[in-house]
Short mmCIF file of C-alpha atoms in Angstrom, two decimals:
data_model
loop_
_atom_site.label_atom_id
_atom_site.label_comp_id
_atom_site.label_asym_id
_atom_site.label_seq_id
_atom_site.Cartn_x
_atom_site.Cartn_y
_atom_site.Cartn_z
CA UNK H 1 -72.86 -98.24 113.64
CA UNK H 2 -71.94 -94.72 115.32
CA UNK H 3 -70.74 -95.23 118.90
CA UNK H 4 -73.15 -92.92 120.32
CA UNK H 5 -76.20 -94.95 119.12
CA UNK H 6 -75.33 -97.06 122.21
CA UNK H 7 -76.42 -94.06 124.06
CA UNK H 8 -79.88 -94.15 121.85
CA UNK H 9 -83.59 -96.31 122.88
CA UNK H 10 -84.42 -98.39 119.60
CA UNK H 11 -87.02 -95.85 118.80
CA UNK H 12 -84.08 -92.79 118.22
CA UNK H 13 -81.79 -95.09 116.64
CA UNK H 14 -84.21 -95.96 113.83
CA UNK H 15 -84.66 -92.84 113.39
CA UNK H 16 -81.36 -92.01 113.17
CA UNK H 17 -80.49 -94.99 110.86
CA UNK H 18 -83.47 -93.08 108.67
CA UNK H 19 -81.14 -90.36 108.35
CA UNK H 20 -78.49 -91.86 107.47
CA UNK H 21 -78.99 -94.68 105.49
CA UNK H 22 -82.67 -93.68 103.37
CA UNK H 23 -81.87 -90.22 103.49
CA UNK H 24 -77.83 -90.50 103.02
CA UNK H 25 -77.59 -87.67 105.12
CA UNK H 26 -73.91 -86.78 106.52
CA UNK H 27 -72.41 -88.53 109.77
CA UNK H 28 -72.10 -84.95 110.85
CA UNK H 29 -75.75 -84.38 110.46
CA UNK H 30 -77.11 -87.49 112.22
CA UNK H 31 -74.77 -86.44 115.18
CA UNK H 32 -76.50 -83.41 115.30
CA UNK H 33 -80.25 -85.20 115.46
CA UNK H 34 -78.81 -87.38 118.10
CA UNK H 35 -77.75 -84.59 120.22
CA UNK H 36 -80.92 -82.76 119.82
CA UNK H 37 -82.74 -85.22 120.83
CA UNK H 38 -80.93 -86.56 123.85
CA UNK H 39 -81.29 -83.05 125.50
CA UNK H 40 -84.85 -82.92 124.45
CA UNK H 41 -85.47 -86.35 126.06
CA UNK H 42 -83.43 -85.39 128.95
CA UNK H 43 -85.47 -82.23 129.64
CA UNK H 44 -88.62 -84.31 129.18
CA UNK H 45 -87.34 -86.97 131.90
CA UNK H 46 -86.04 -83.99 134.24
CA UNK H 47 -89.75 -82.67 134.42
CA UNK H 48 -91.79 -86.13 134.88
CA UNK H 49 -89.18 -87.37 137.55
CA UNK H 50 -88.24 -84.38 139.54
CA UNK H 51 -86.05 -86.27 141.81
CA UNK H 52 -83.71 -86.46 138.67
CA UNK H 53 -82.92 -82.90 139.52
CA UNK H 54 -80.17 -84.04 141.38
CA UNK H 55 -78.52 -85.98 138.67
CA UNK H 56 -76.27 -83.89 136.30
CA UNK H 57 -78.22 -83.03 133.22
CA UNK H 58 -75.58 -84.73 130.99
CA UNK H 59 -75.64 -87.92 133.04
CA UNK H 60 -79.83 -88.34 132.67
CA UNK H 61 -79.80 -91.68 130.41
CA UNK H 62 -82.79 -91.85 127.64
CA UNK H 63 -82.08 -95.95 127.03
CA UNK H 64 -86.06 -95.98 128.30
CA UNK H 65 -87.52 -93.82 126.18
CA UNK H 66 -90.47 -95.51 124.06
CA UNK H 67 -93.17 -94.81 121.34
CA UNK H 68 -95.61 -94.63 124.37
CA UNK H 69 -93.00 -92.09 126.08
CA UNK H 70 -92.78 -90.12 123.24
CA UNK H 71 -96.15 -90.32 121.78
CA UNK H 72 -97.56 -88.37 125.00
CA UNK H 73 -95.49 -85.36 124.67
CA UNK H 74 -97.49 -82.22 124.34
CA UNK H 75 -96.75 -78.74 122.06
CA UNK H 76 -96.36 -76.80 125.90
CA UNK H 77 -93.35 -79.30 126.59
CA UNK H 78 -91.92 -78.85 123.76
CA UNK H 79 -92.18 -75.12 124.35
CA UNK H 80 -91.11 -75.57 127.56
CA UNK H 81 -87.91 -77.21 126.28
CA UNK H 82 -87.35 -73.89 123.88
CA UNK H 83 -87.79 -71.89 127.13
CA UNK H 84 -85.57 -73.94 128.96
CA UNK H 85 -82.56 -73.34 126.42
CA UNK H 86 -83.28 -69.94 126.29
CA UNK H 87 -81.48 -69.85 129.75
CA UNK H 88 -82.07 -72.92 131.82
CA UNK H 89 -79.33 -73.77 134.73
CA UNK H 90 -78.40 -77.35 134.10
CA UNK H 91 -78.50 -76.70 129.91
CA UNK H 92 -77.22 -73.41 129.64
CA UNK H 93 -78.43 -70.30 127.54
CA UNK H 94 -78.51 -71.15 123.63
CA UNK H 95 -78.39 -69.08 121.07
CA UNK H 96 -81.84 -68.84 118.85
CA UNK H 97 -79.85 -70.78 116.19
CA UNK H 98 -79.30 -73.36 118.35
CA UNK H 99 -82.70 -73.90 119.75
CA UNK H 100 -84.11 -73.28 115.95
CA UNK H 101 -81.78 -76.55 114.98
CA UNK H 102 -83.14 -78.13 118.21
CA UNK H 103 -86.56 -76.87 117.22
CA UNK H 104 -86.01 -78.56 113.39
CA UNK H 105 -84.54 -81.62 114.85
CA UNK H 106 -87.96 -82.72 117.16
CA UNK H 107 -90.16 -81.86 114.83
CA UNK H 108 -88.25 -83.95 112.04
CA UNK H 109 -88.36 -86.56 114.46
CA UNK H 110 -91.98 -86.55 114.78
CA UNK H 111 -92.92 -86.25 111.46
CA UNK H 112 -90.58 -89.82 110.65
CA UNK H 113 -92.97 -91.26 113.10
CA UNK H 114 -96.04 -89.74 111.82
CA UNK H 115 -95.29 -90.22 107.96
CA UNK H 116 -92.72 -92.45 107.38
CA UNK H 117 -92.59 -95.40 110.04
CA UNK H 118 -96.65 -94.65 110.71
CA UNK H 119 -95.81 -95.85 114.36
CA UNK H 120 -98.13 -92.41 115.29
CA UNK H 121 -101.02 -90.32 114.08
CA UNK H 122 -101.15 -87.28 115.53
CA UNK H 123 -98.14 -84.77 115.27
CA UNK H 124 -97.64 -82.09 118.06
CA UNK H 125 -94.82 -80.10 116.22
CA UNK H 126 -97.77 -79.42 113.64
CA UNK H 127 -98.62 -75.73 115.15
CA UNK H 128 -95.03 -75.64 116.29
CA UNK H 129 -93.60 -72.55 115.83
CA UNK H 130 -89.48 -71.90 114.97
CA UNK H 131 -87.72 -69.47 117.68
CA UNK H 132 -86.83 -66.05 116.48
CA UNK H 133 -83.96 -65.54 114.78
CA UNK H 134 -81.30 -62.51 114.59
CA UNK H 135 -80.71 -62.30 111.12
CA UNK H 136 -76.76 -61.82 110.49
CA UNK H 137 -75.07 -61.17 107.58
CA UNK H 138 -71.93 -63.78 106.70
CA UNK H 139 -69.00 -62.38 106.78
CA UNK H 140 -66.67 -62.14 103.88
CA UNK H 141 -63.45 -60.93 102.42
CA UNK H 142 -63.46 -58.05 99.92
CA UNK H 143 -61.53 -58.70 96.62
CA UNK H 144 -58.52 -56.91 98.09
CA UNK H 145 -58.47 -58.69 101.18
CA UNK H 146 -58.78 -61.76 99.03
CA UNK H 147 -56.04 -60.84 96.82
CA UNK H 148 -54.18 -60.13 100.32
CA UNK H 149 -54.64 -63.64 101.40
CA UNK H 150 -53.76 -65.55 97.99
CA UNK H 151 -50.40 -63.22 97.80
CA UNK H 152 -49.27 -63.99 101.60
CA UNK H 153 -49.53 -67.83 100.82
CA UNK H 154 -45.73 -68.93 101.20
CA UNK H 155 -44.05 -71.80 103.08
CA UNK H 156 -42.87 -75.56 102.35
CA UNK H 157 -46.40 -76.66 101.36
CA UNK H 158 -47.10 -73.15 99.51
CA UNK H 159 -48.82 -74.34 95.74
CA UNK H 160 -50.76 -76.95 97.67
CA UNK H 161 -51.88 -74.07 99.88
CA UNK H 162 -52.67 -71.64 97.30
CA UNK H 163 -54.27 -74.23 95.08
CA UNK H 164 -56.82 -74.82 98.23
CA UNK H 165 -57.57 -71.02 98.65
CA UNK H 166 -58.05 -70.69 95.33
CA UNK H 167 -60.41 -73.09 95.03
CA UNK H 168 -62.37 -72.03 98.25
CA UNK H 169 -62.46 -68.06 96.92
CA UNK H 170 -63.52 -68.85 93.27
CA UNK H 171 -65.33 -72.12 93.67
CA UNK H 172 -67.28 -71.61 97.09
CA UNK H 173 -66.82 -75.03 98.04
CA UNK H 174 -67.37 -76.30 101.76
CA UNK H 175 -64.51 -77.41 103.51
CA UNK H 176 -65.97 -81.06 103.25
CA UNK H 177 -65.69 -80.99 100.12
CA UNK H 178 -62.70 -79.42 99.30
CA UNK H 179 -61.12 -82.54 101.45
CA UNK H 180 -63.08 -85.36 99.74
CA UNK H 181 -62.01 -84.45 95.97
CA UNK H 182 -59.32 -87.41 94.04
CA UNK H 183 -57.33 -86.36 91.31
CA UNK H 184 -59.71 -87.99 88.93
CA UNK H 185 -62.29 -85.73 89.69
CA UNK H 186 -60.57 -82.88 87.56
CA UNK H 187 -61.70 -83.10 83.70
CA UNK H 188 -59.97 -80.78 81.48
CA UNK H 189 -61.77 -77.64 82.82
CA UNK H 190 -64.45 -79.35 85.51
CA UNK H 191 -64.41 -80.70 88.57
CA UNK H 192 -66.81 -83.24 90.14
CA UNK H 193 -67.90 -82.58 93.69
CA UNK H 194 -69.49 -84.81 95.86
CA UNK H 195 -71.77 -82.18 98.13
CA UNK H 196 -74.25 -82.93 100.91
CA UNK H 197 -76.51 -86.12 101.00
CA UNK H 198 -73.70 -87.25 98.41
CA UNK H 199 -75.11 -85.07 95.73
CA UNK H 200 -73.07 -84.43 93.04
CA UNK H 201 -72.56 -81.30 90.83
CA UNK H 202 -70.02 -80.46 88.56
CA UNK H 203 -68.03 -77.15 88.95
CA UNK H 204 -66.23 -75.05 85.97
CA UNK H 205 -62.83 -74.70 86.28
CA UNK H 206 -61.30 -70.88 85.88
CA UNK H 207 -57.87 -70.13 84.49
CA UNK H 208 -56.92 -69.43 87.88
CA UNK H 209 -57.90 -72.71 89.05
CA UNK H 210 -56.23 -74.31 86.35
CA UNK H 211 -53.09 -73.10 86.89
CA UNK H 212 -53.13 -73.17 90.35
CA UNK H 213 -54.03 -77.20 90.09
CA UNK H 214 -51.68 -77.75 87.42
CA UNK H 215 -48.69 -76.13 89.36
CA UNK H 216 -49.81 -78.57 92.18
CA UNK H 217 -49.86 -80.97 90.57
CA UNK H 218 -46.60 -81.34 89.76
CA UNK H 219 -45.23 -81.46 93.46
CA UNK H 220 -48.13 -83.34 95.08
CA UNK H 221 -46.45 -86.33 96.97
CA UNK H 222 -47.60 -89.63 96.22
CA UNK H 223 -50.25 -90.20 98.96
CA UNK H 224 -50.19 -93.98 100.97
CA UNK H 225 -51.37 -96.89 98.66
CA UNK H 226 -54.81 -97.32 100.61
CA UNK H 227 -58.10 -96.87 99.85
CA UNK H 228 -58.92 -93.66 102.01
CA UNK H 229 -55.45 -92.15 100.69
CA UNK H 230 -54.50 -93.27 97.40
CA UNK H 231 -56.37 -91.01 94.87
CA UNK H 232 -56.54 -88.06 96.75
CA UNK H 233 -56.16 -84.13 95.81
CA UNK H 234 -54.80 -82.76 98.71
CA UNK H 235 -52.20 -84.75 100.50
CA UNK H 236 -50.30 -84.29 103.52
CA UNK H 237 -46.87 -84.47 104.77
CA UNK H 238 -47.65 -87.67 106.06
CA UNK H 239 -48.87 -88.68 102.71
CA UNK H 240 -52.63 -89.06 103.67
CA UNK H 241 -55.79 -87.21 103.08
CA UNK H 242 -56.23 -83.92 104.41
CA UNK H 243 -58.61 -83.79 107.40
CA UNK H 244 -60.88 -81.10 107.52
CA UNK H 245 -59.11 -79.68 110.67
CA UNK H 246 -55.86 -79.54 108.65
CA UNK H 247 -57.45 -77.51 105.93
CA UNK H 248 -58.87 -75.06 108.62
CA UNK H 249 -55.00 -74.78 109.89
CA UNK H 250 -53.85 -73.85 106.37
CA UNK H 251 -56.55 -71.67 105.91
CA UNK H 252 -55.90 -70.29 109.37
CA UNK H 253 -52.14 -69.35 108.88
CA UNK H 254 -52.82 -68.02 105.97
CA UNK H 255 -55.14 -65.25 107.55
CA UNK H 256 -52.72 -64.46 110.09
CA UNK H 257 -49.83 -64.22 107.26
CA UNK H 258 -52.14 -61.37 105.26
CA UNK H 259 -52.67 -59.71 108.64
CA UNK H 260 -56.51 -60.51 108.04
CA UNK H 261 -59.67 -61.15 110.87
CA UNK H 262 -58.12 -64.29 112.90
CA UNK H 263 -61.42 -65.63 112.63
CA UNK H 264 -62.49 -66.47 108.69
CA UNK H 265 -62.56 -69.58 108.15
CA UNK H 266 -62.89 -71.83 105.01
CA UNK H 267 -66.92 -71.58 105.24
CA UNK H 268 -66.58 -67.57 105.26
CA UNK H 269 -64.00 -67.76 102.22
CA UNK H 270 -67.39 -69.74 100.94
CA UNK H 271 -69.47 -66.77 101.74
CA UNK H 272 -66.87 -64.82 100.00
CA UNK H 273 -66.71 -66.47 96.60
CA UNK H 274 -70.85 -66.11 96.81
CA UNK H 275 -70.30 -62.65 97.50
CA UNK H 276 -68.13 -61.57 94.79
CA UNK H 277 -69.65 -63.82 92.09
CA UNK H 278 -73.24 -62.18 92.82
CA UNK H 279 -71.88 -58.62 93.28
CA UNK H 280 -70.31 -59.42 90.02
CA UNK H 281 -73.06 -60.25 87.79
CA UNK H 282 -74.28 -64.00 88.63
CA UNK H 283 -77.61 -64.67 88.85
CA UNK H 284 -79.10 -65.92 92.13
CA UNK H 285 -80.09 -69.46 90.76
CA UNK H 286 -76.93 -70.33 88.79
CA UNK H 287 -75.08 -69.12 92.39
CA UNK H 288 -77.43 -71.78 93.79
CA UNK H 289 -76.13 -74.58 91.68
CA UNK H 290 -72.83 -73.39 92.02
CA UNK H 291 -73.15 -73.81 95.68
CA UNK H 292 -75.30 -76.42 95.97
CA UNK H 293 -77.96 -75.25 97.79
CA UNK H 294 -80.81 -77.53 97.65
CA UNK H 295 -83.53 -74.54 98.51
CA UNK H 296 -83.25 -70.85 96.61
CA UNK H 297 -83.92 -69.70 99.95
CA UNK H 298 -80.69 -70.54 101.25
CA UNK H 299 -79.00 -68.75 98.51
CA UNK H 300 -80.76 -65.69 98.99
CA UNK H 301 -79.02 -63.96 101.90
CA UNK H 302 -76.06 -63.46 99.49
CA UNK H 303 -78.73 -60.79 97.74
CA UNK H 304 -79.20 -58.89 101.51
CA UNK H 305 -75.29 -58.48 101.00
CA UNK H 306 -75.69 -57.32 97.63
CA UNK H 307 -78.57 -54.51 98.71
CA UNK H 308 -75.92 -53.61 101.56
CA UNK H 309 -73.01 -52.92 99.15
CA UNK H 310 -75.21 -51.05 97.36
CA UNK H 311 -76.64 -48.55 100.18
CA UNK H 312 -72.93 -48.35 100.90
CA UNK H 313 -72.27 -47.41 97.09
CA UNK H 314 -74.74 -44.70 97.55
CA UNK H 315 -73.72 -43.58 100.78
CA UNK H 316 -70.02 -42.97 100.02
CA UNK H 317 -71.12 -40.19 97.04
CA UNK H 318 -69.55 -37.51 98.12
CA UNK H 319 -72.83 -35.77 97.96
CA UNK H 320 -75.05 -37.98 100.35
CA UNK H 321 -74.90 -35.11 102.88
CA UNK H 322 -75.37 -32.13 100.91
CA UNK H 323 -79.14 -31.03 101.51
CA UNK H 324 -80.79 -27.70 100.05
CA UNK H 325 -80.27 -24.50 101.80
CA UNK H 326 -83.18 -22.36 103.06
CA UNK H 327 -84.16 -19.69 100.34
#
């Protein structure tokens, strides 16, 4: 059981052990919900008990918060919660994406105890509407920055290095599971990836991929005989699994090497392989499955960066400014 669960009344940790265990959703994930929540419950204490206005925000405890506590919360509060992200003192202003997650979170929680543990009947996150979001763009590396990057790769660790950018830029895998892949996982020209809510999906291999994996291969140290260790891809100098942190260290040297934007990061060299495989002919729902996007909907911001290349295309003809003269 997660530390932080100690924080956590019986009624959030069952819902958190939902998550988790039914729903096999990441430890990353549940962490979120828990978080969420807490401030959510926190706010709610703040206004019922205004003398807890001179505790710290962080330092309200939630340990008594019940079904009937919870079960009496009305849409306004939950509003007022939104509002009180949007710039409150003790929280501090959120971003809309933040207090959309926030937004998801409650009403998730509410609908486990309206559907699935049937503890409540009536939902108030039913007419609940999601903040307003800015929509952005993700950013991404063009194919000559991306050559850029892959040619600047160079140091004691370099084909394990390369090998990992490769796969990020033509495979569009998240960092998580870049880090989580064994040796066995590569099939002749496949690889097996274990993806979120341990989905898996099976990924064809390029000739770049090969041969970056294949020249790897051959100086990968043997990793620590252990369980965690032992049949790992991507080892490190210590002879362990990469952490997630150490591949965002490769991937960050490796941007400052090329002379690149300090801040991509293995999820925007994601973006990029999405990028270049739809600009490139791929169809939106075999880029899903590639990615492993569980909704189409998800996918389908890559296609607002295709429509952008394309105003772009028709912008740089040297004759988008030339307009009719007067007769």
């Amino acid at each position: 059981m997660a530390e932080y669960w100690q924080e956590s009344p019986p009624i959030l940790r069952e819902f958190l052990n939902y998550h988790e265990s039914i729903l096999s959703h990441s430890a990353k994930t549940v962490d979120e919900y828990f978080l969420d929540l807490r401030a959510f419950f926190r706010y709610l204490k703040l206004q019922k008990d205004p003398s807890l206005a001179q505790v710290p925000f962080q330092e309200i405890s939630i340990l008594d918060v019940d079904l009937d506590f919870v079960s009496h919360i009305q849409l306004s509060e939950i509003y007022g919660f939104l509002t009180f992200l949007s710039g409150g003192a003790k929280a501090g202003k959120a971003e809309s994406s933040t207090r959309a997650r926030k937004c998801a979170s409650i009403r998730s929680f509410y609908q486990y105890l309206c559907i699935h543990a049937h503890q409540m009947e009536n939902d108030p996150t039913l007419a609940l509407n999601n903040p307003k979001m800015r929509k952005t763009l993700p950013r991404y590396l063009s194919l000559t920055e991306s050559l850029q990057l892959l040619e600047s790769v160079s140091g004691p660790n370099e084909q394990r290095d390369y090998c990992i950018l490769t796969l990020f830029l033509n495979c569009g895998l998240r960092v998580g599971e870049l880090v989580g892949l064994n040796v066995q996982d590569i099939r002749e020209d496949t690889v097996r990836v274990l993806g979120k809510g341990n989905k898996e999906r099976q990924l064809y291999l390029n000739e770049a991929c090969l041969d970056a994996i294949q020249a790897y291969l051959l100086v990968r140290p043997e990793p620590k005989d252990e369980l965690r260790h032992r049949d790992a891809l991507f080892v490190s100098r210590n002879k362990t699994r990469l952490t997630t942190r150490a591949v965002e260290n490769i991937v960050q040297k490796a941007v400052r090497q090329a002379g690149l934007d300090p801040k991509y990061s293995p999820h925007k060299l994601r973006h990029t392989a999405a990028t270049l495989m739809l600009n490139n002919g791929v169809d939106i729902r075999t880029l899903q499955d590639v990615l492993g996007h569980e909704n189409l909907g998800t996918t389908q911001i890559y296609t607002h960066i295709s429509d952008a290349n394309m105003k772009q295309a028709v912008d740089a003809n040297p004759l988008a400014r030339i307009k009719k003269k007067d007769s």
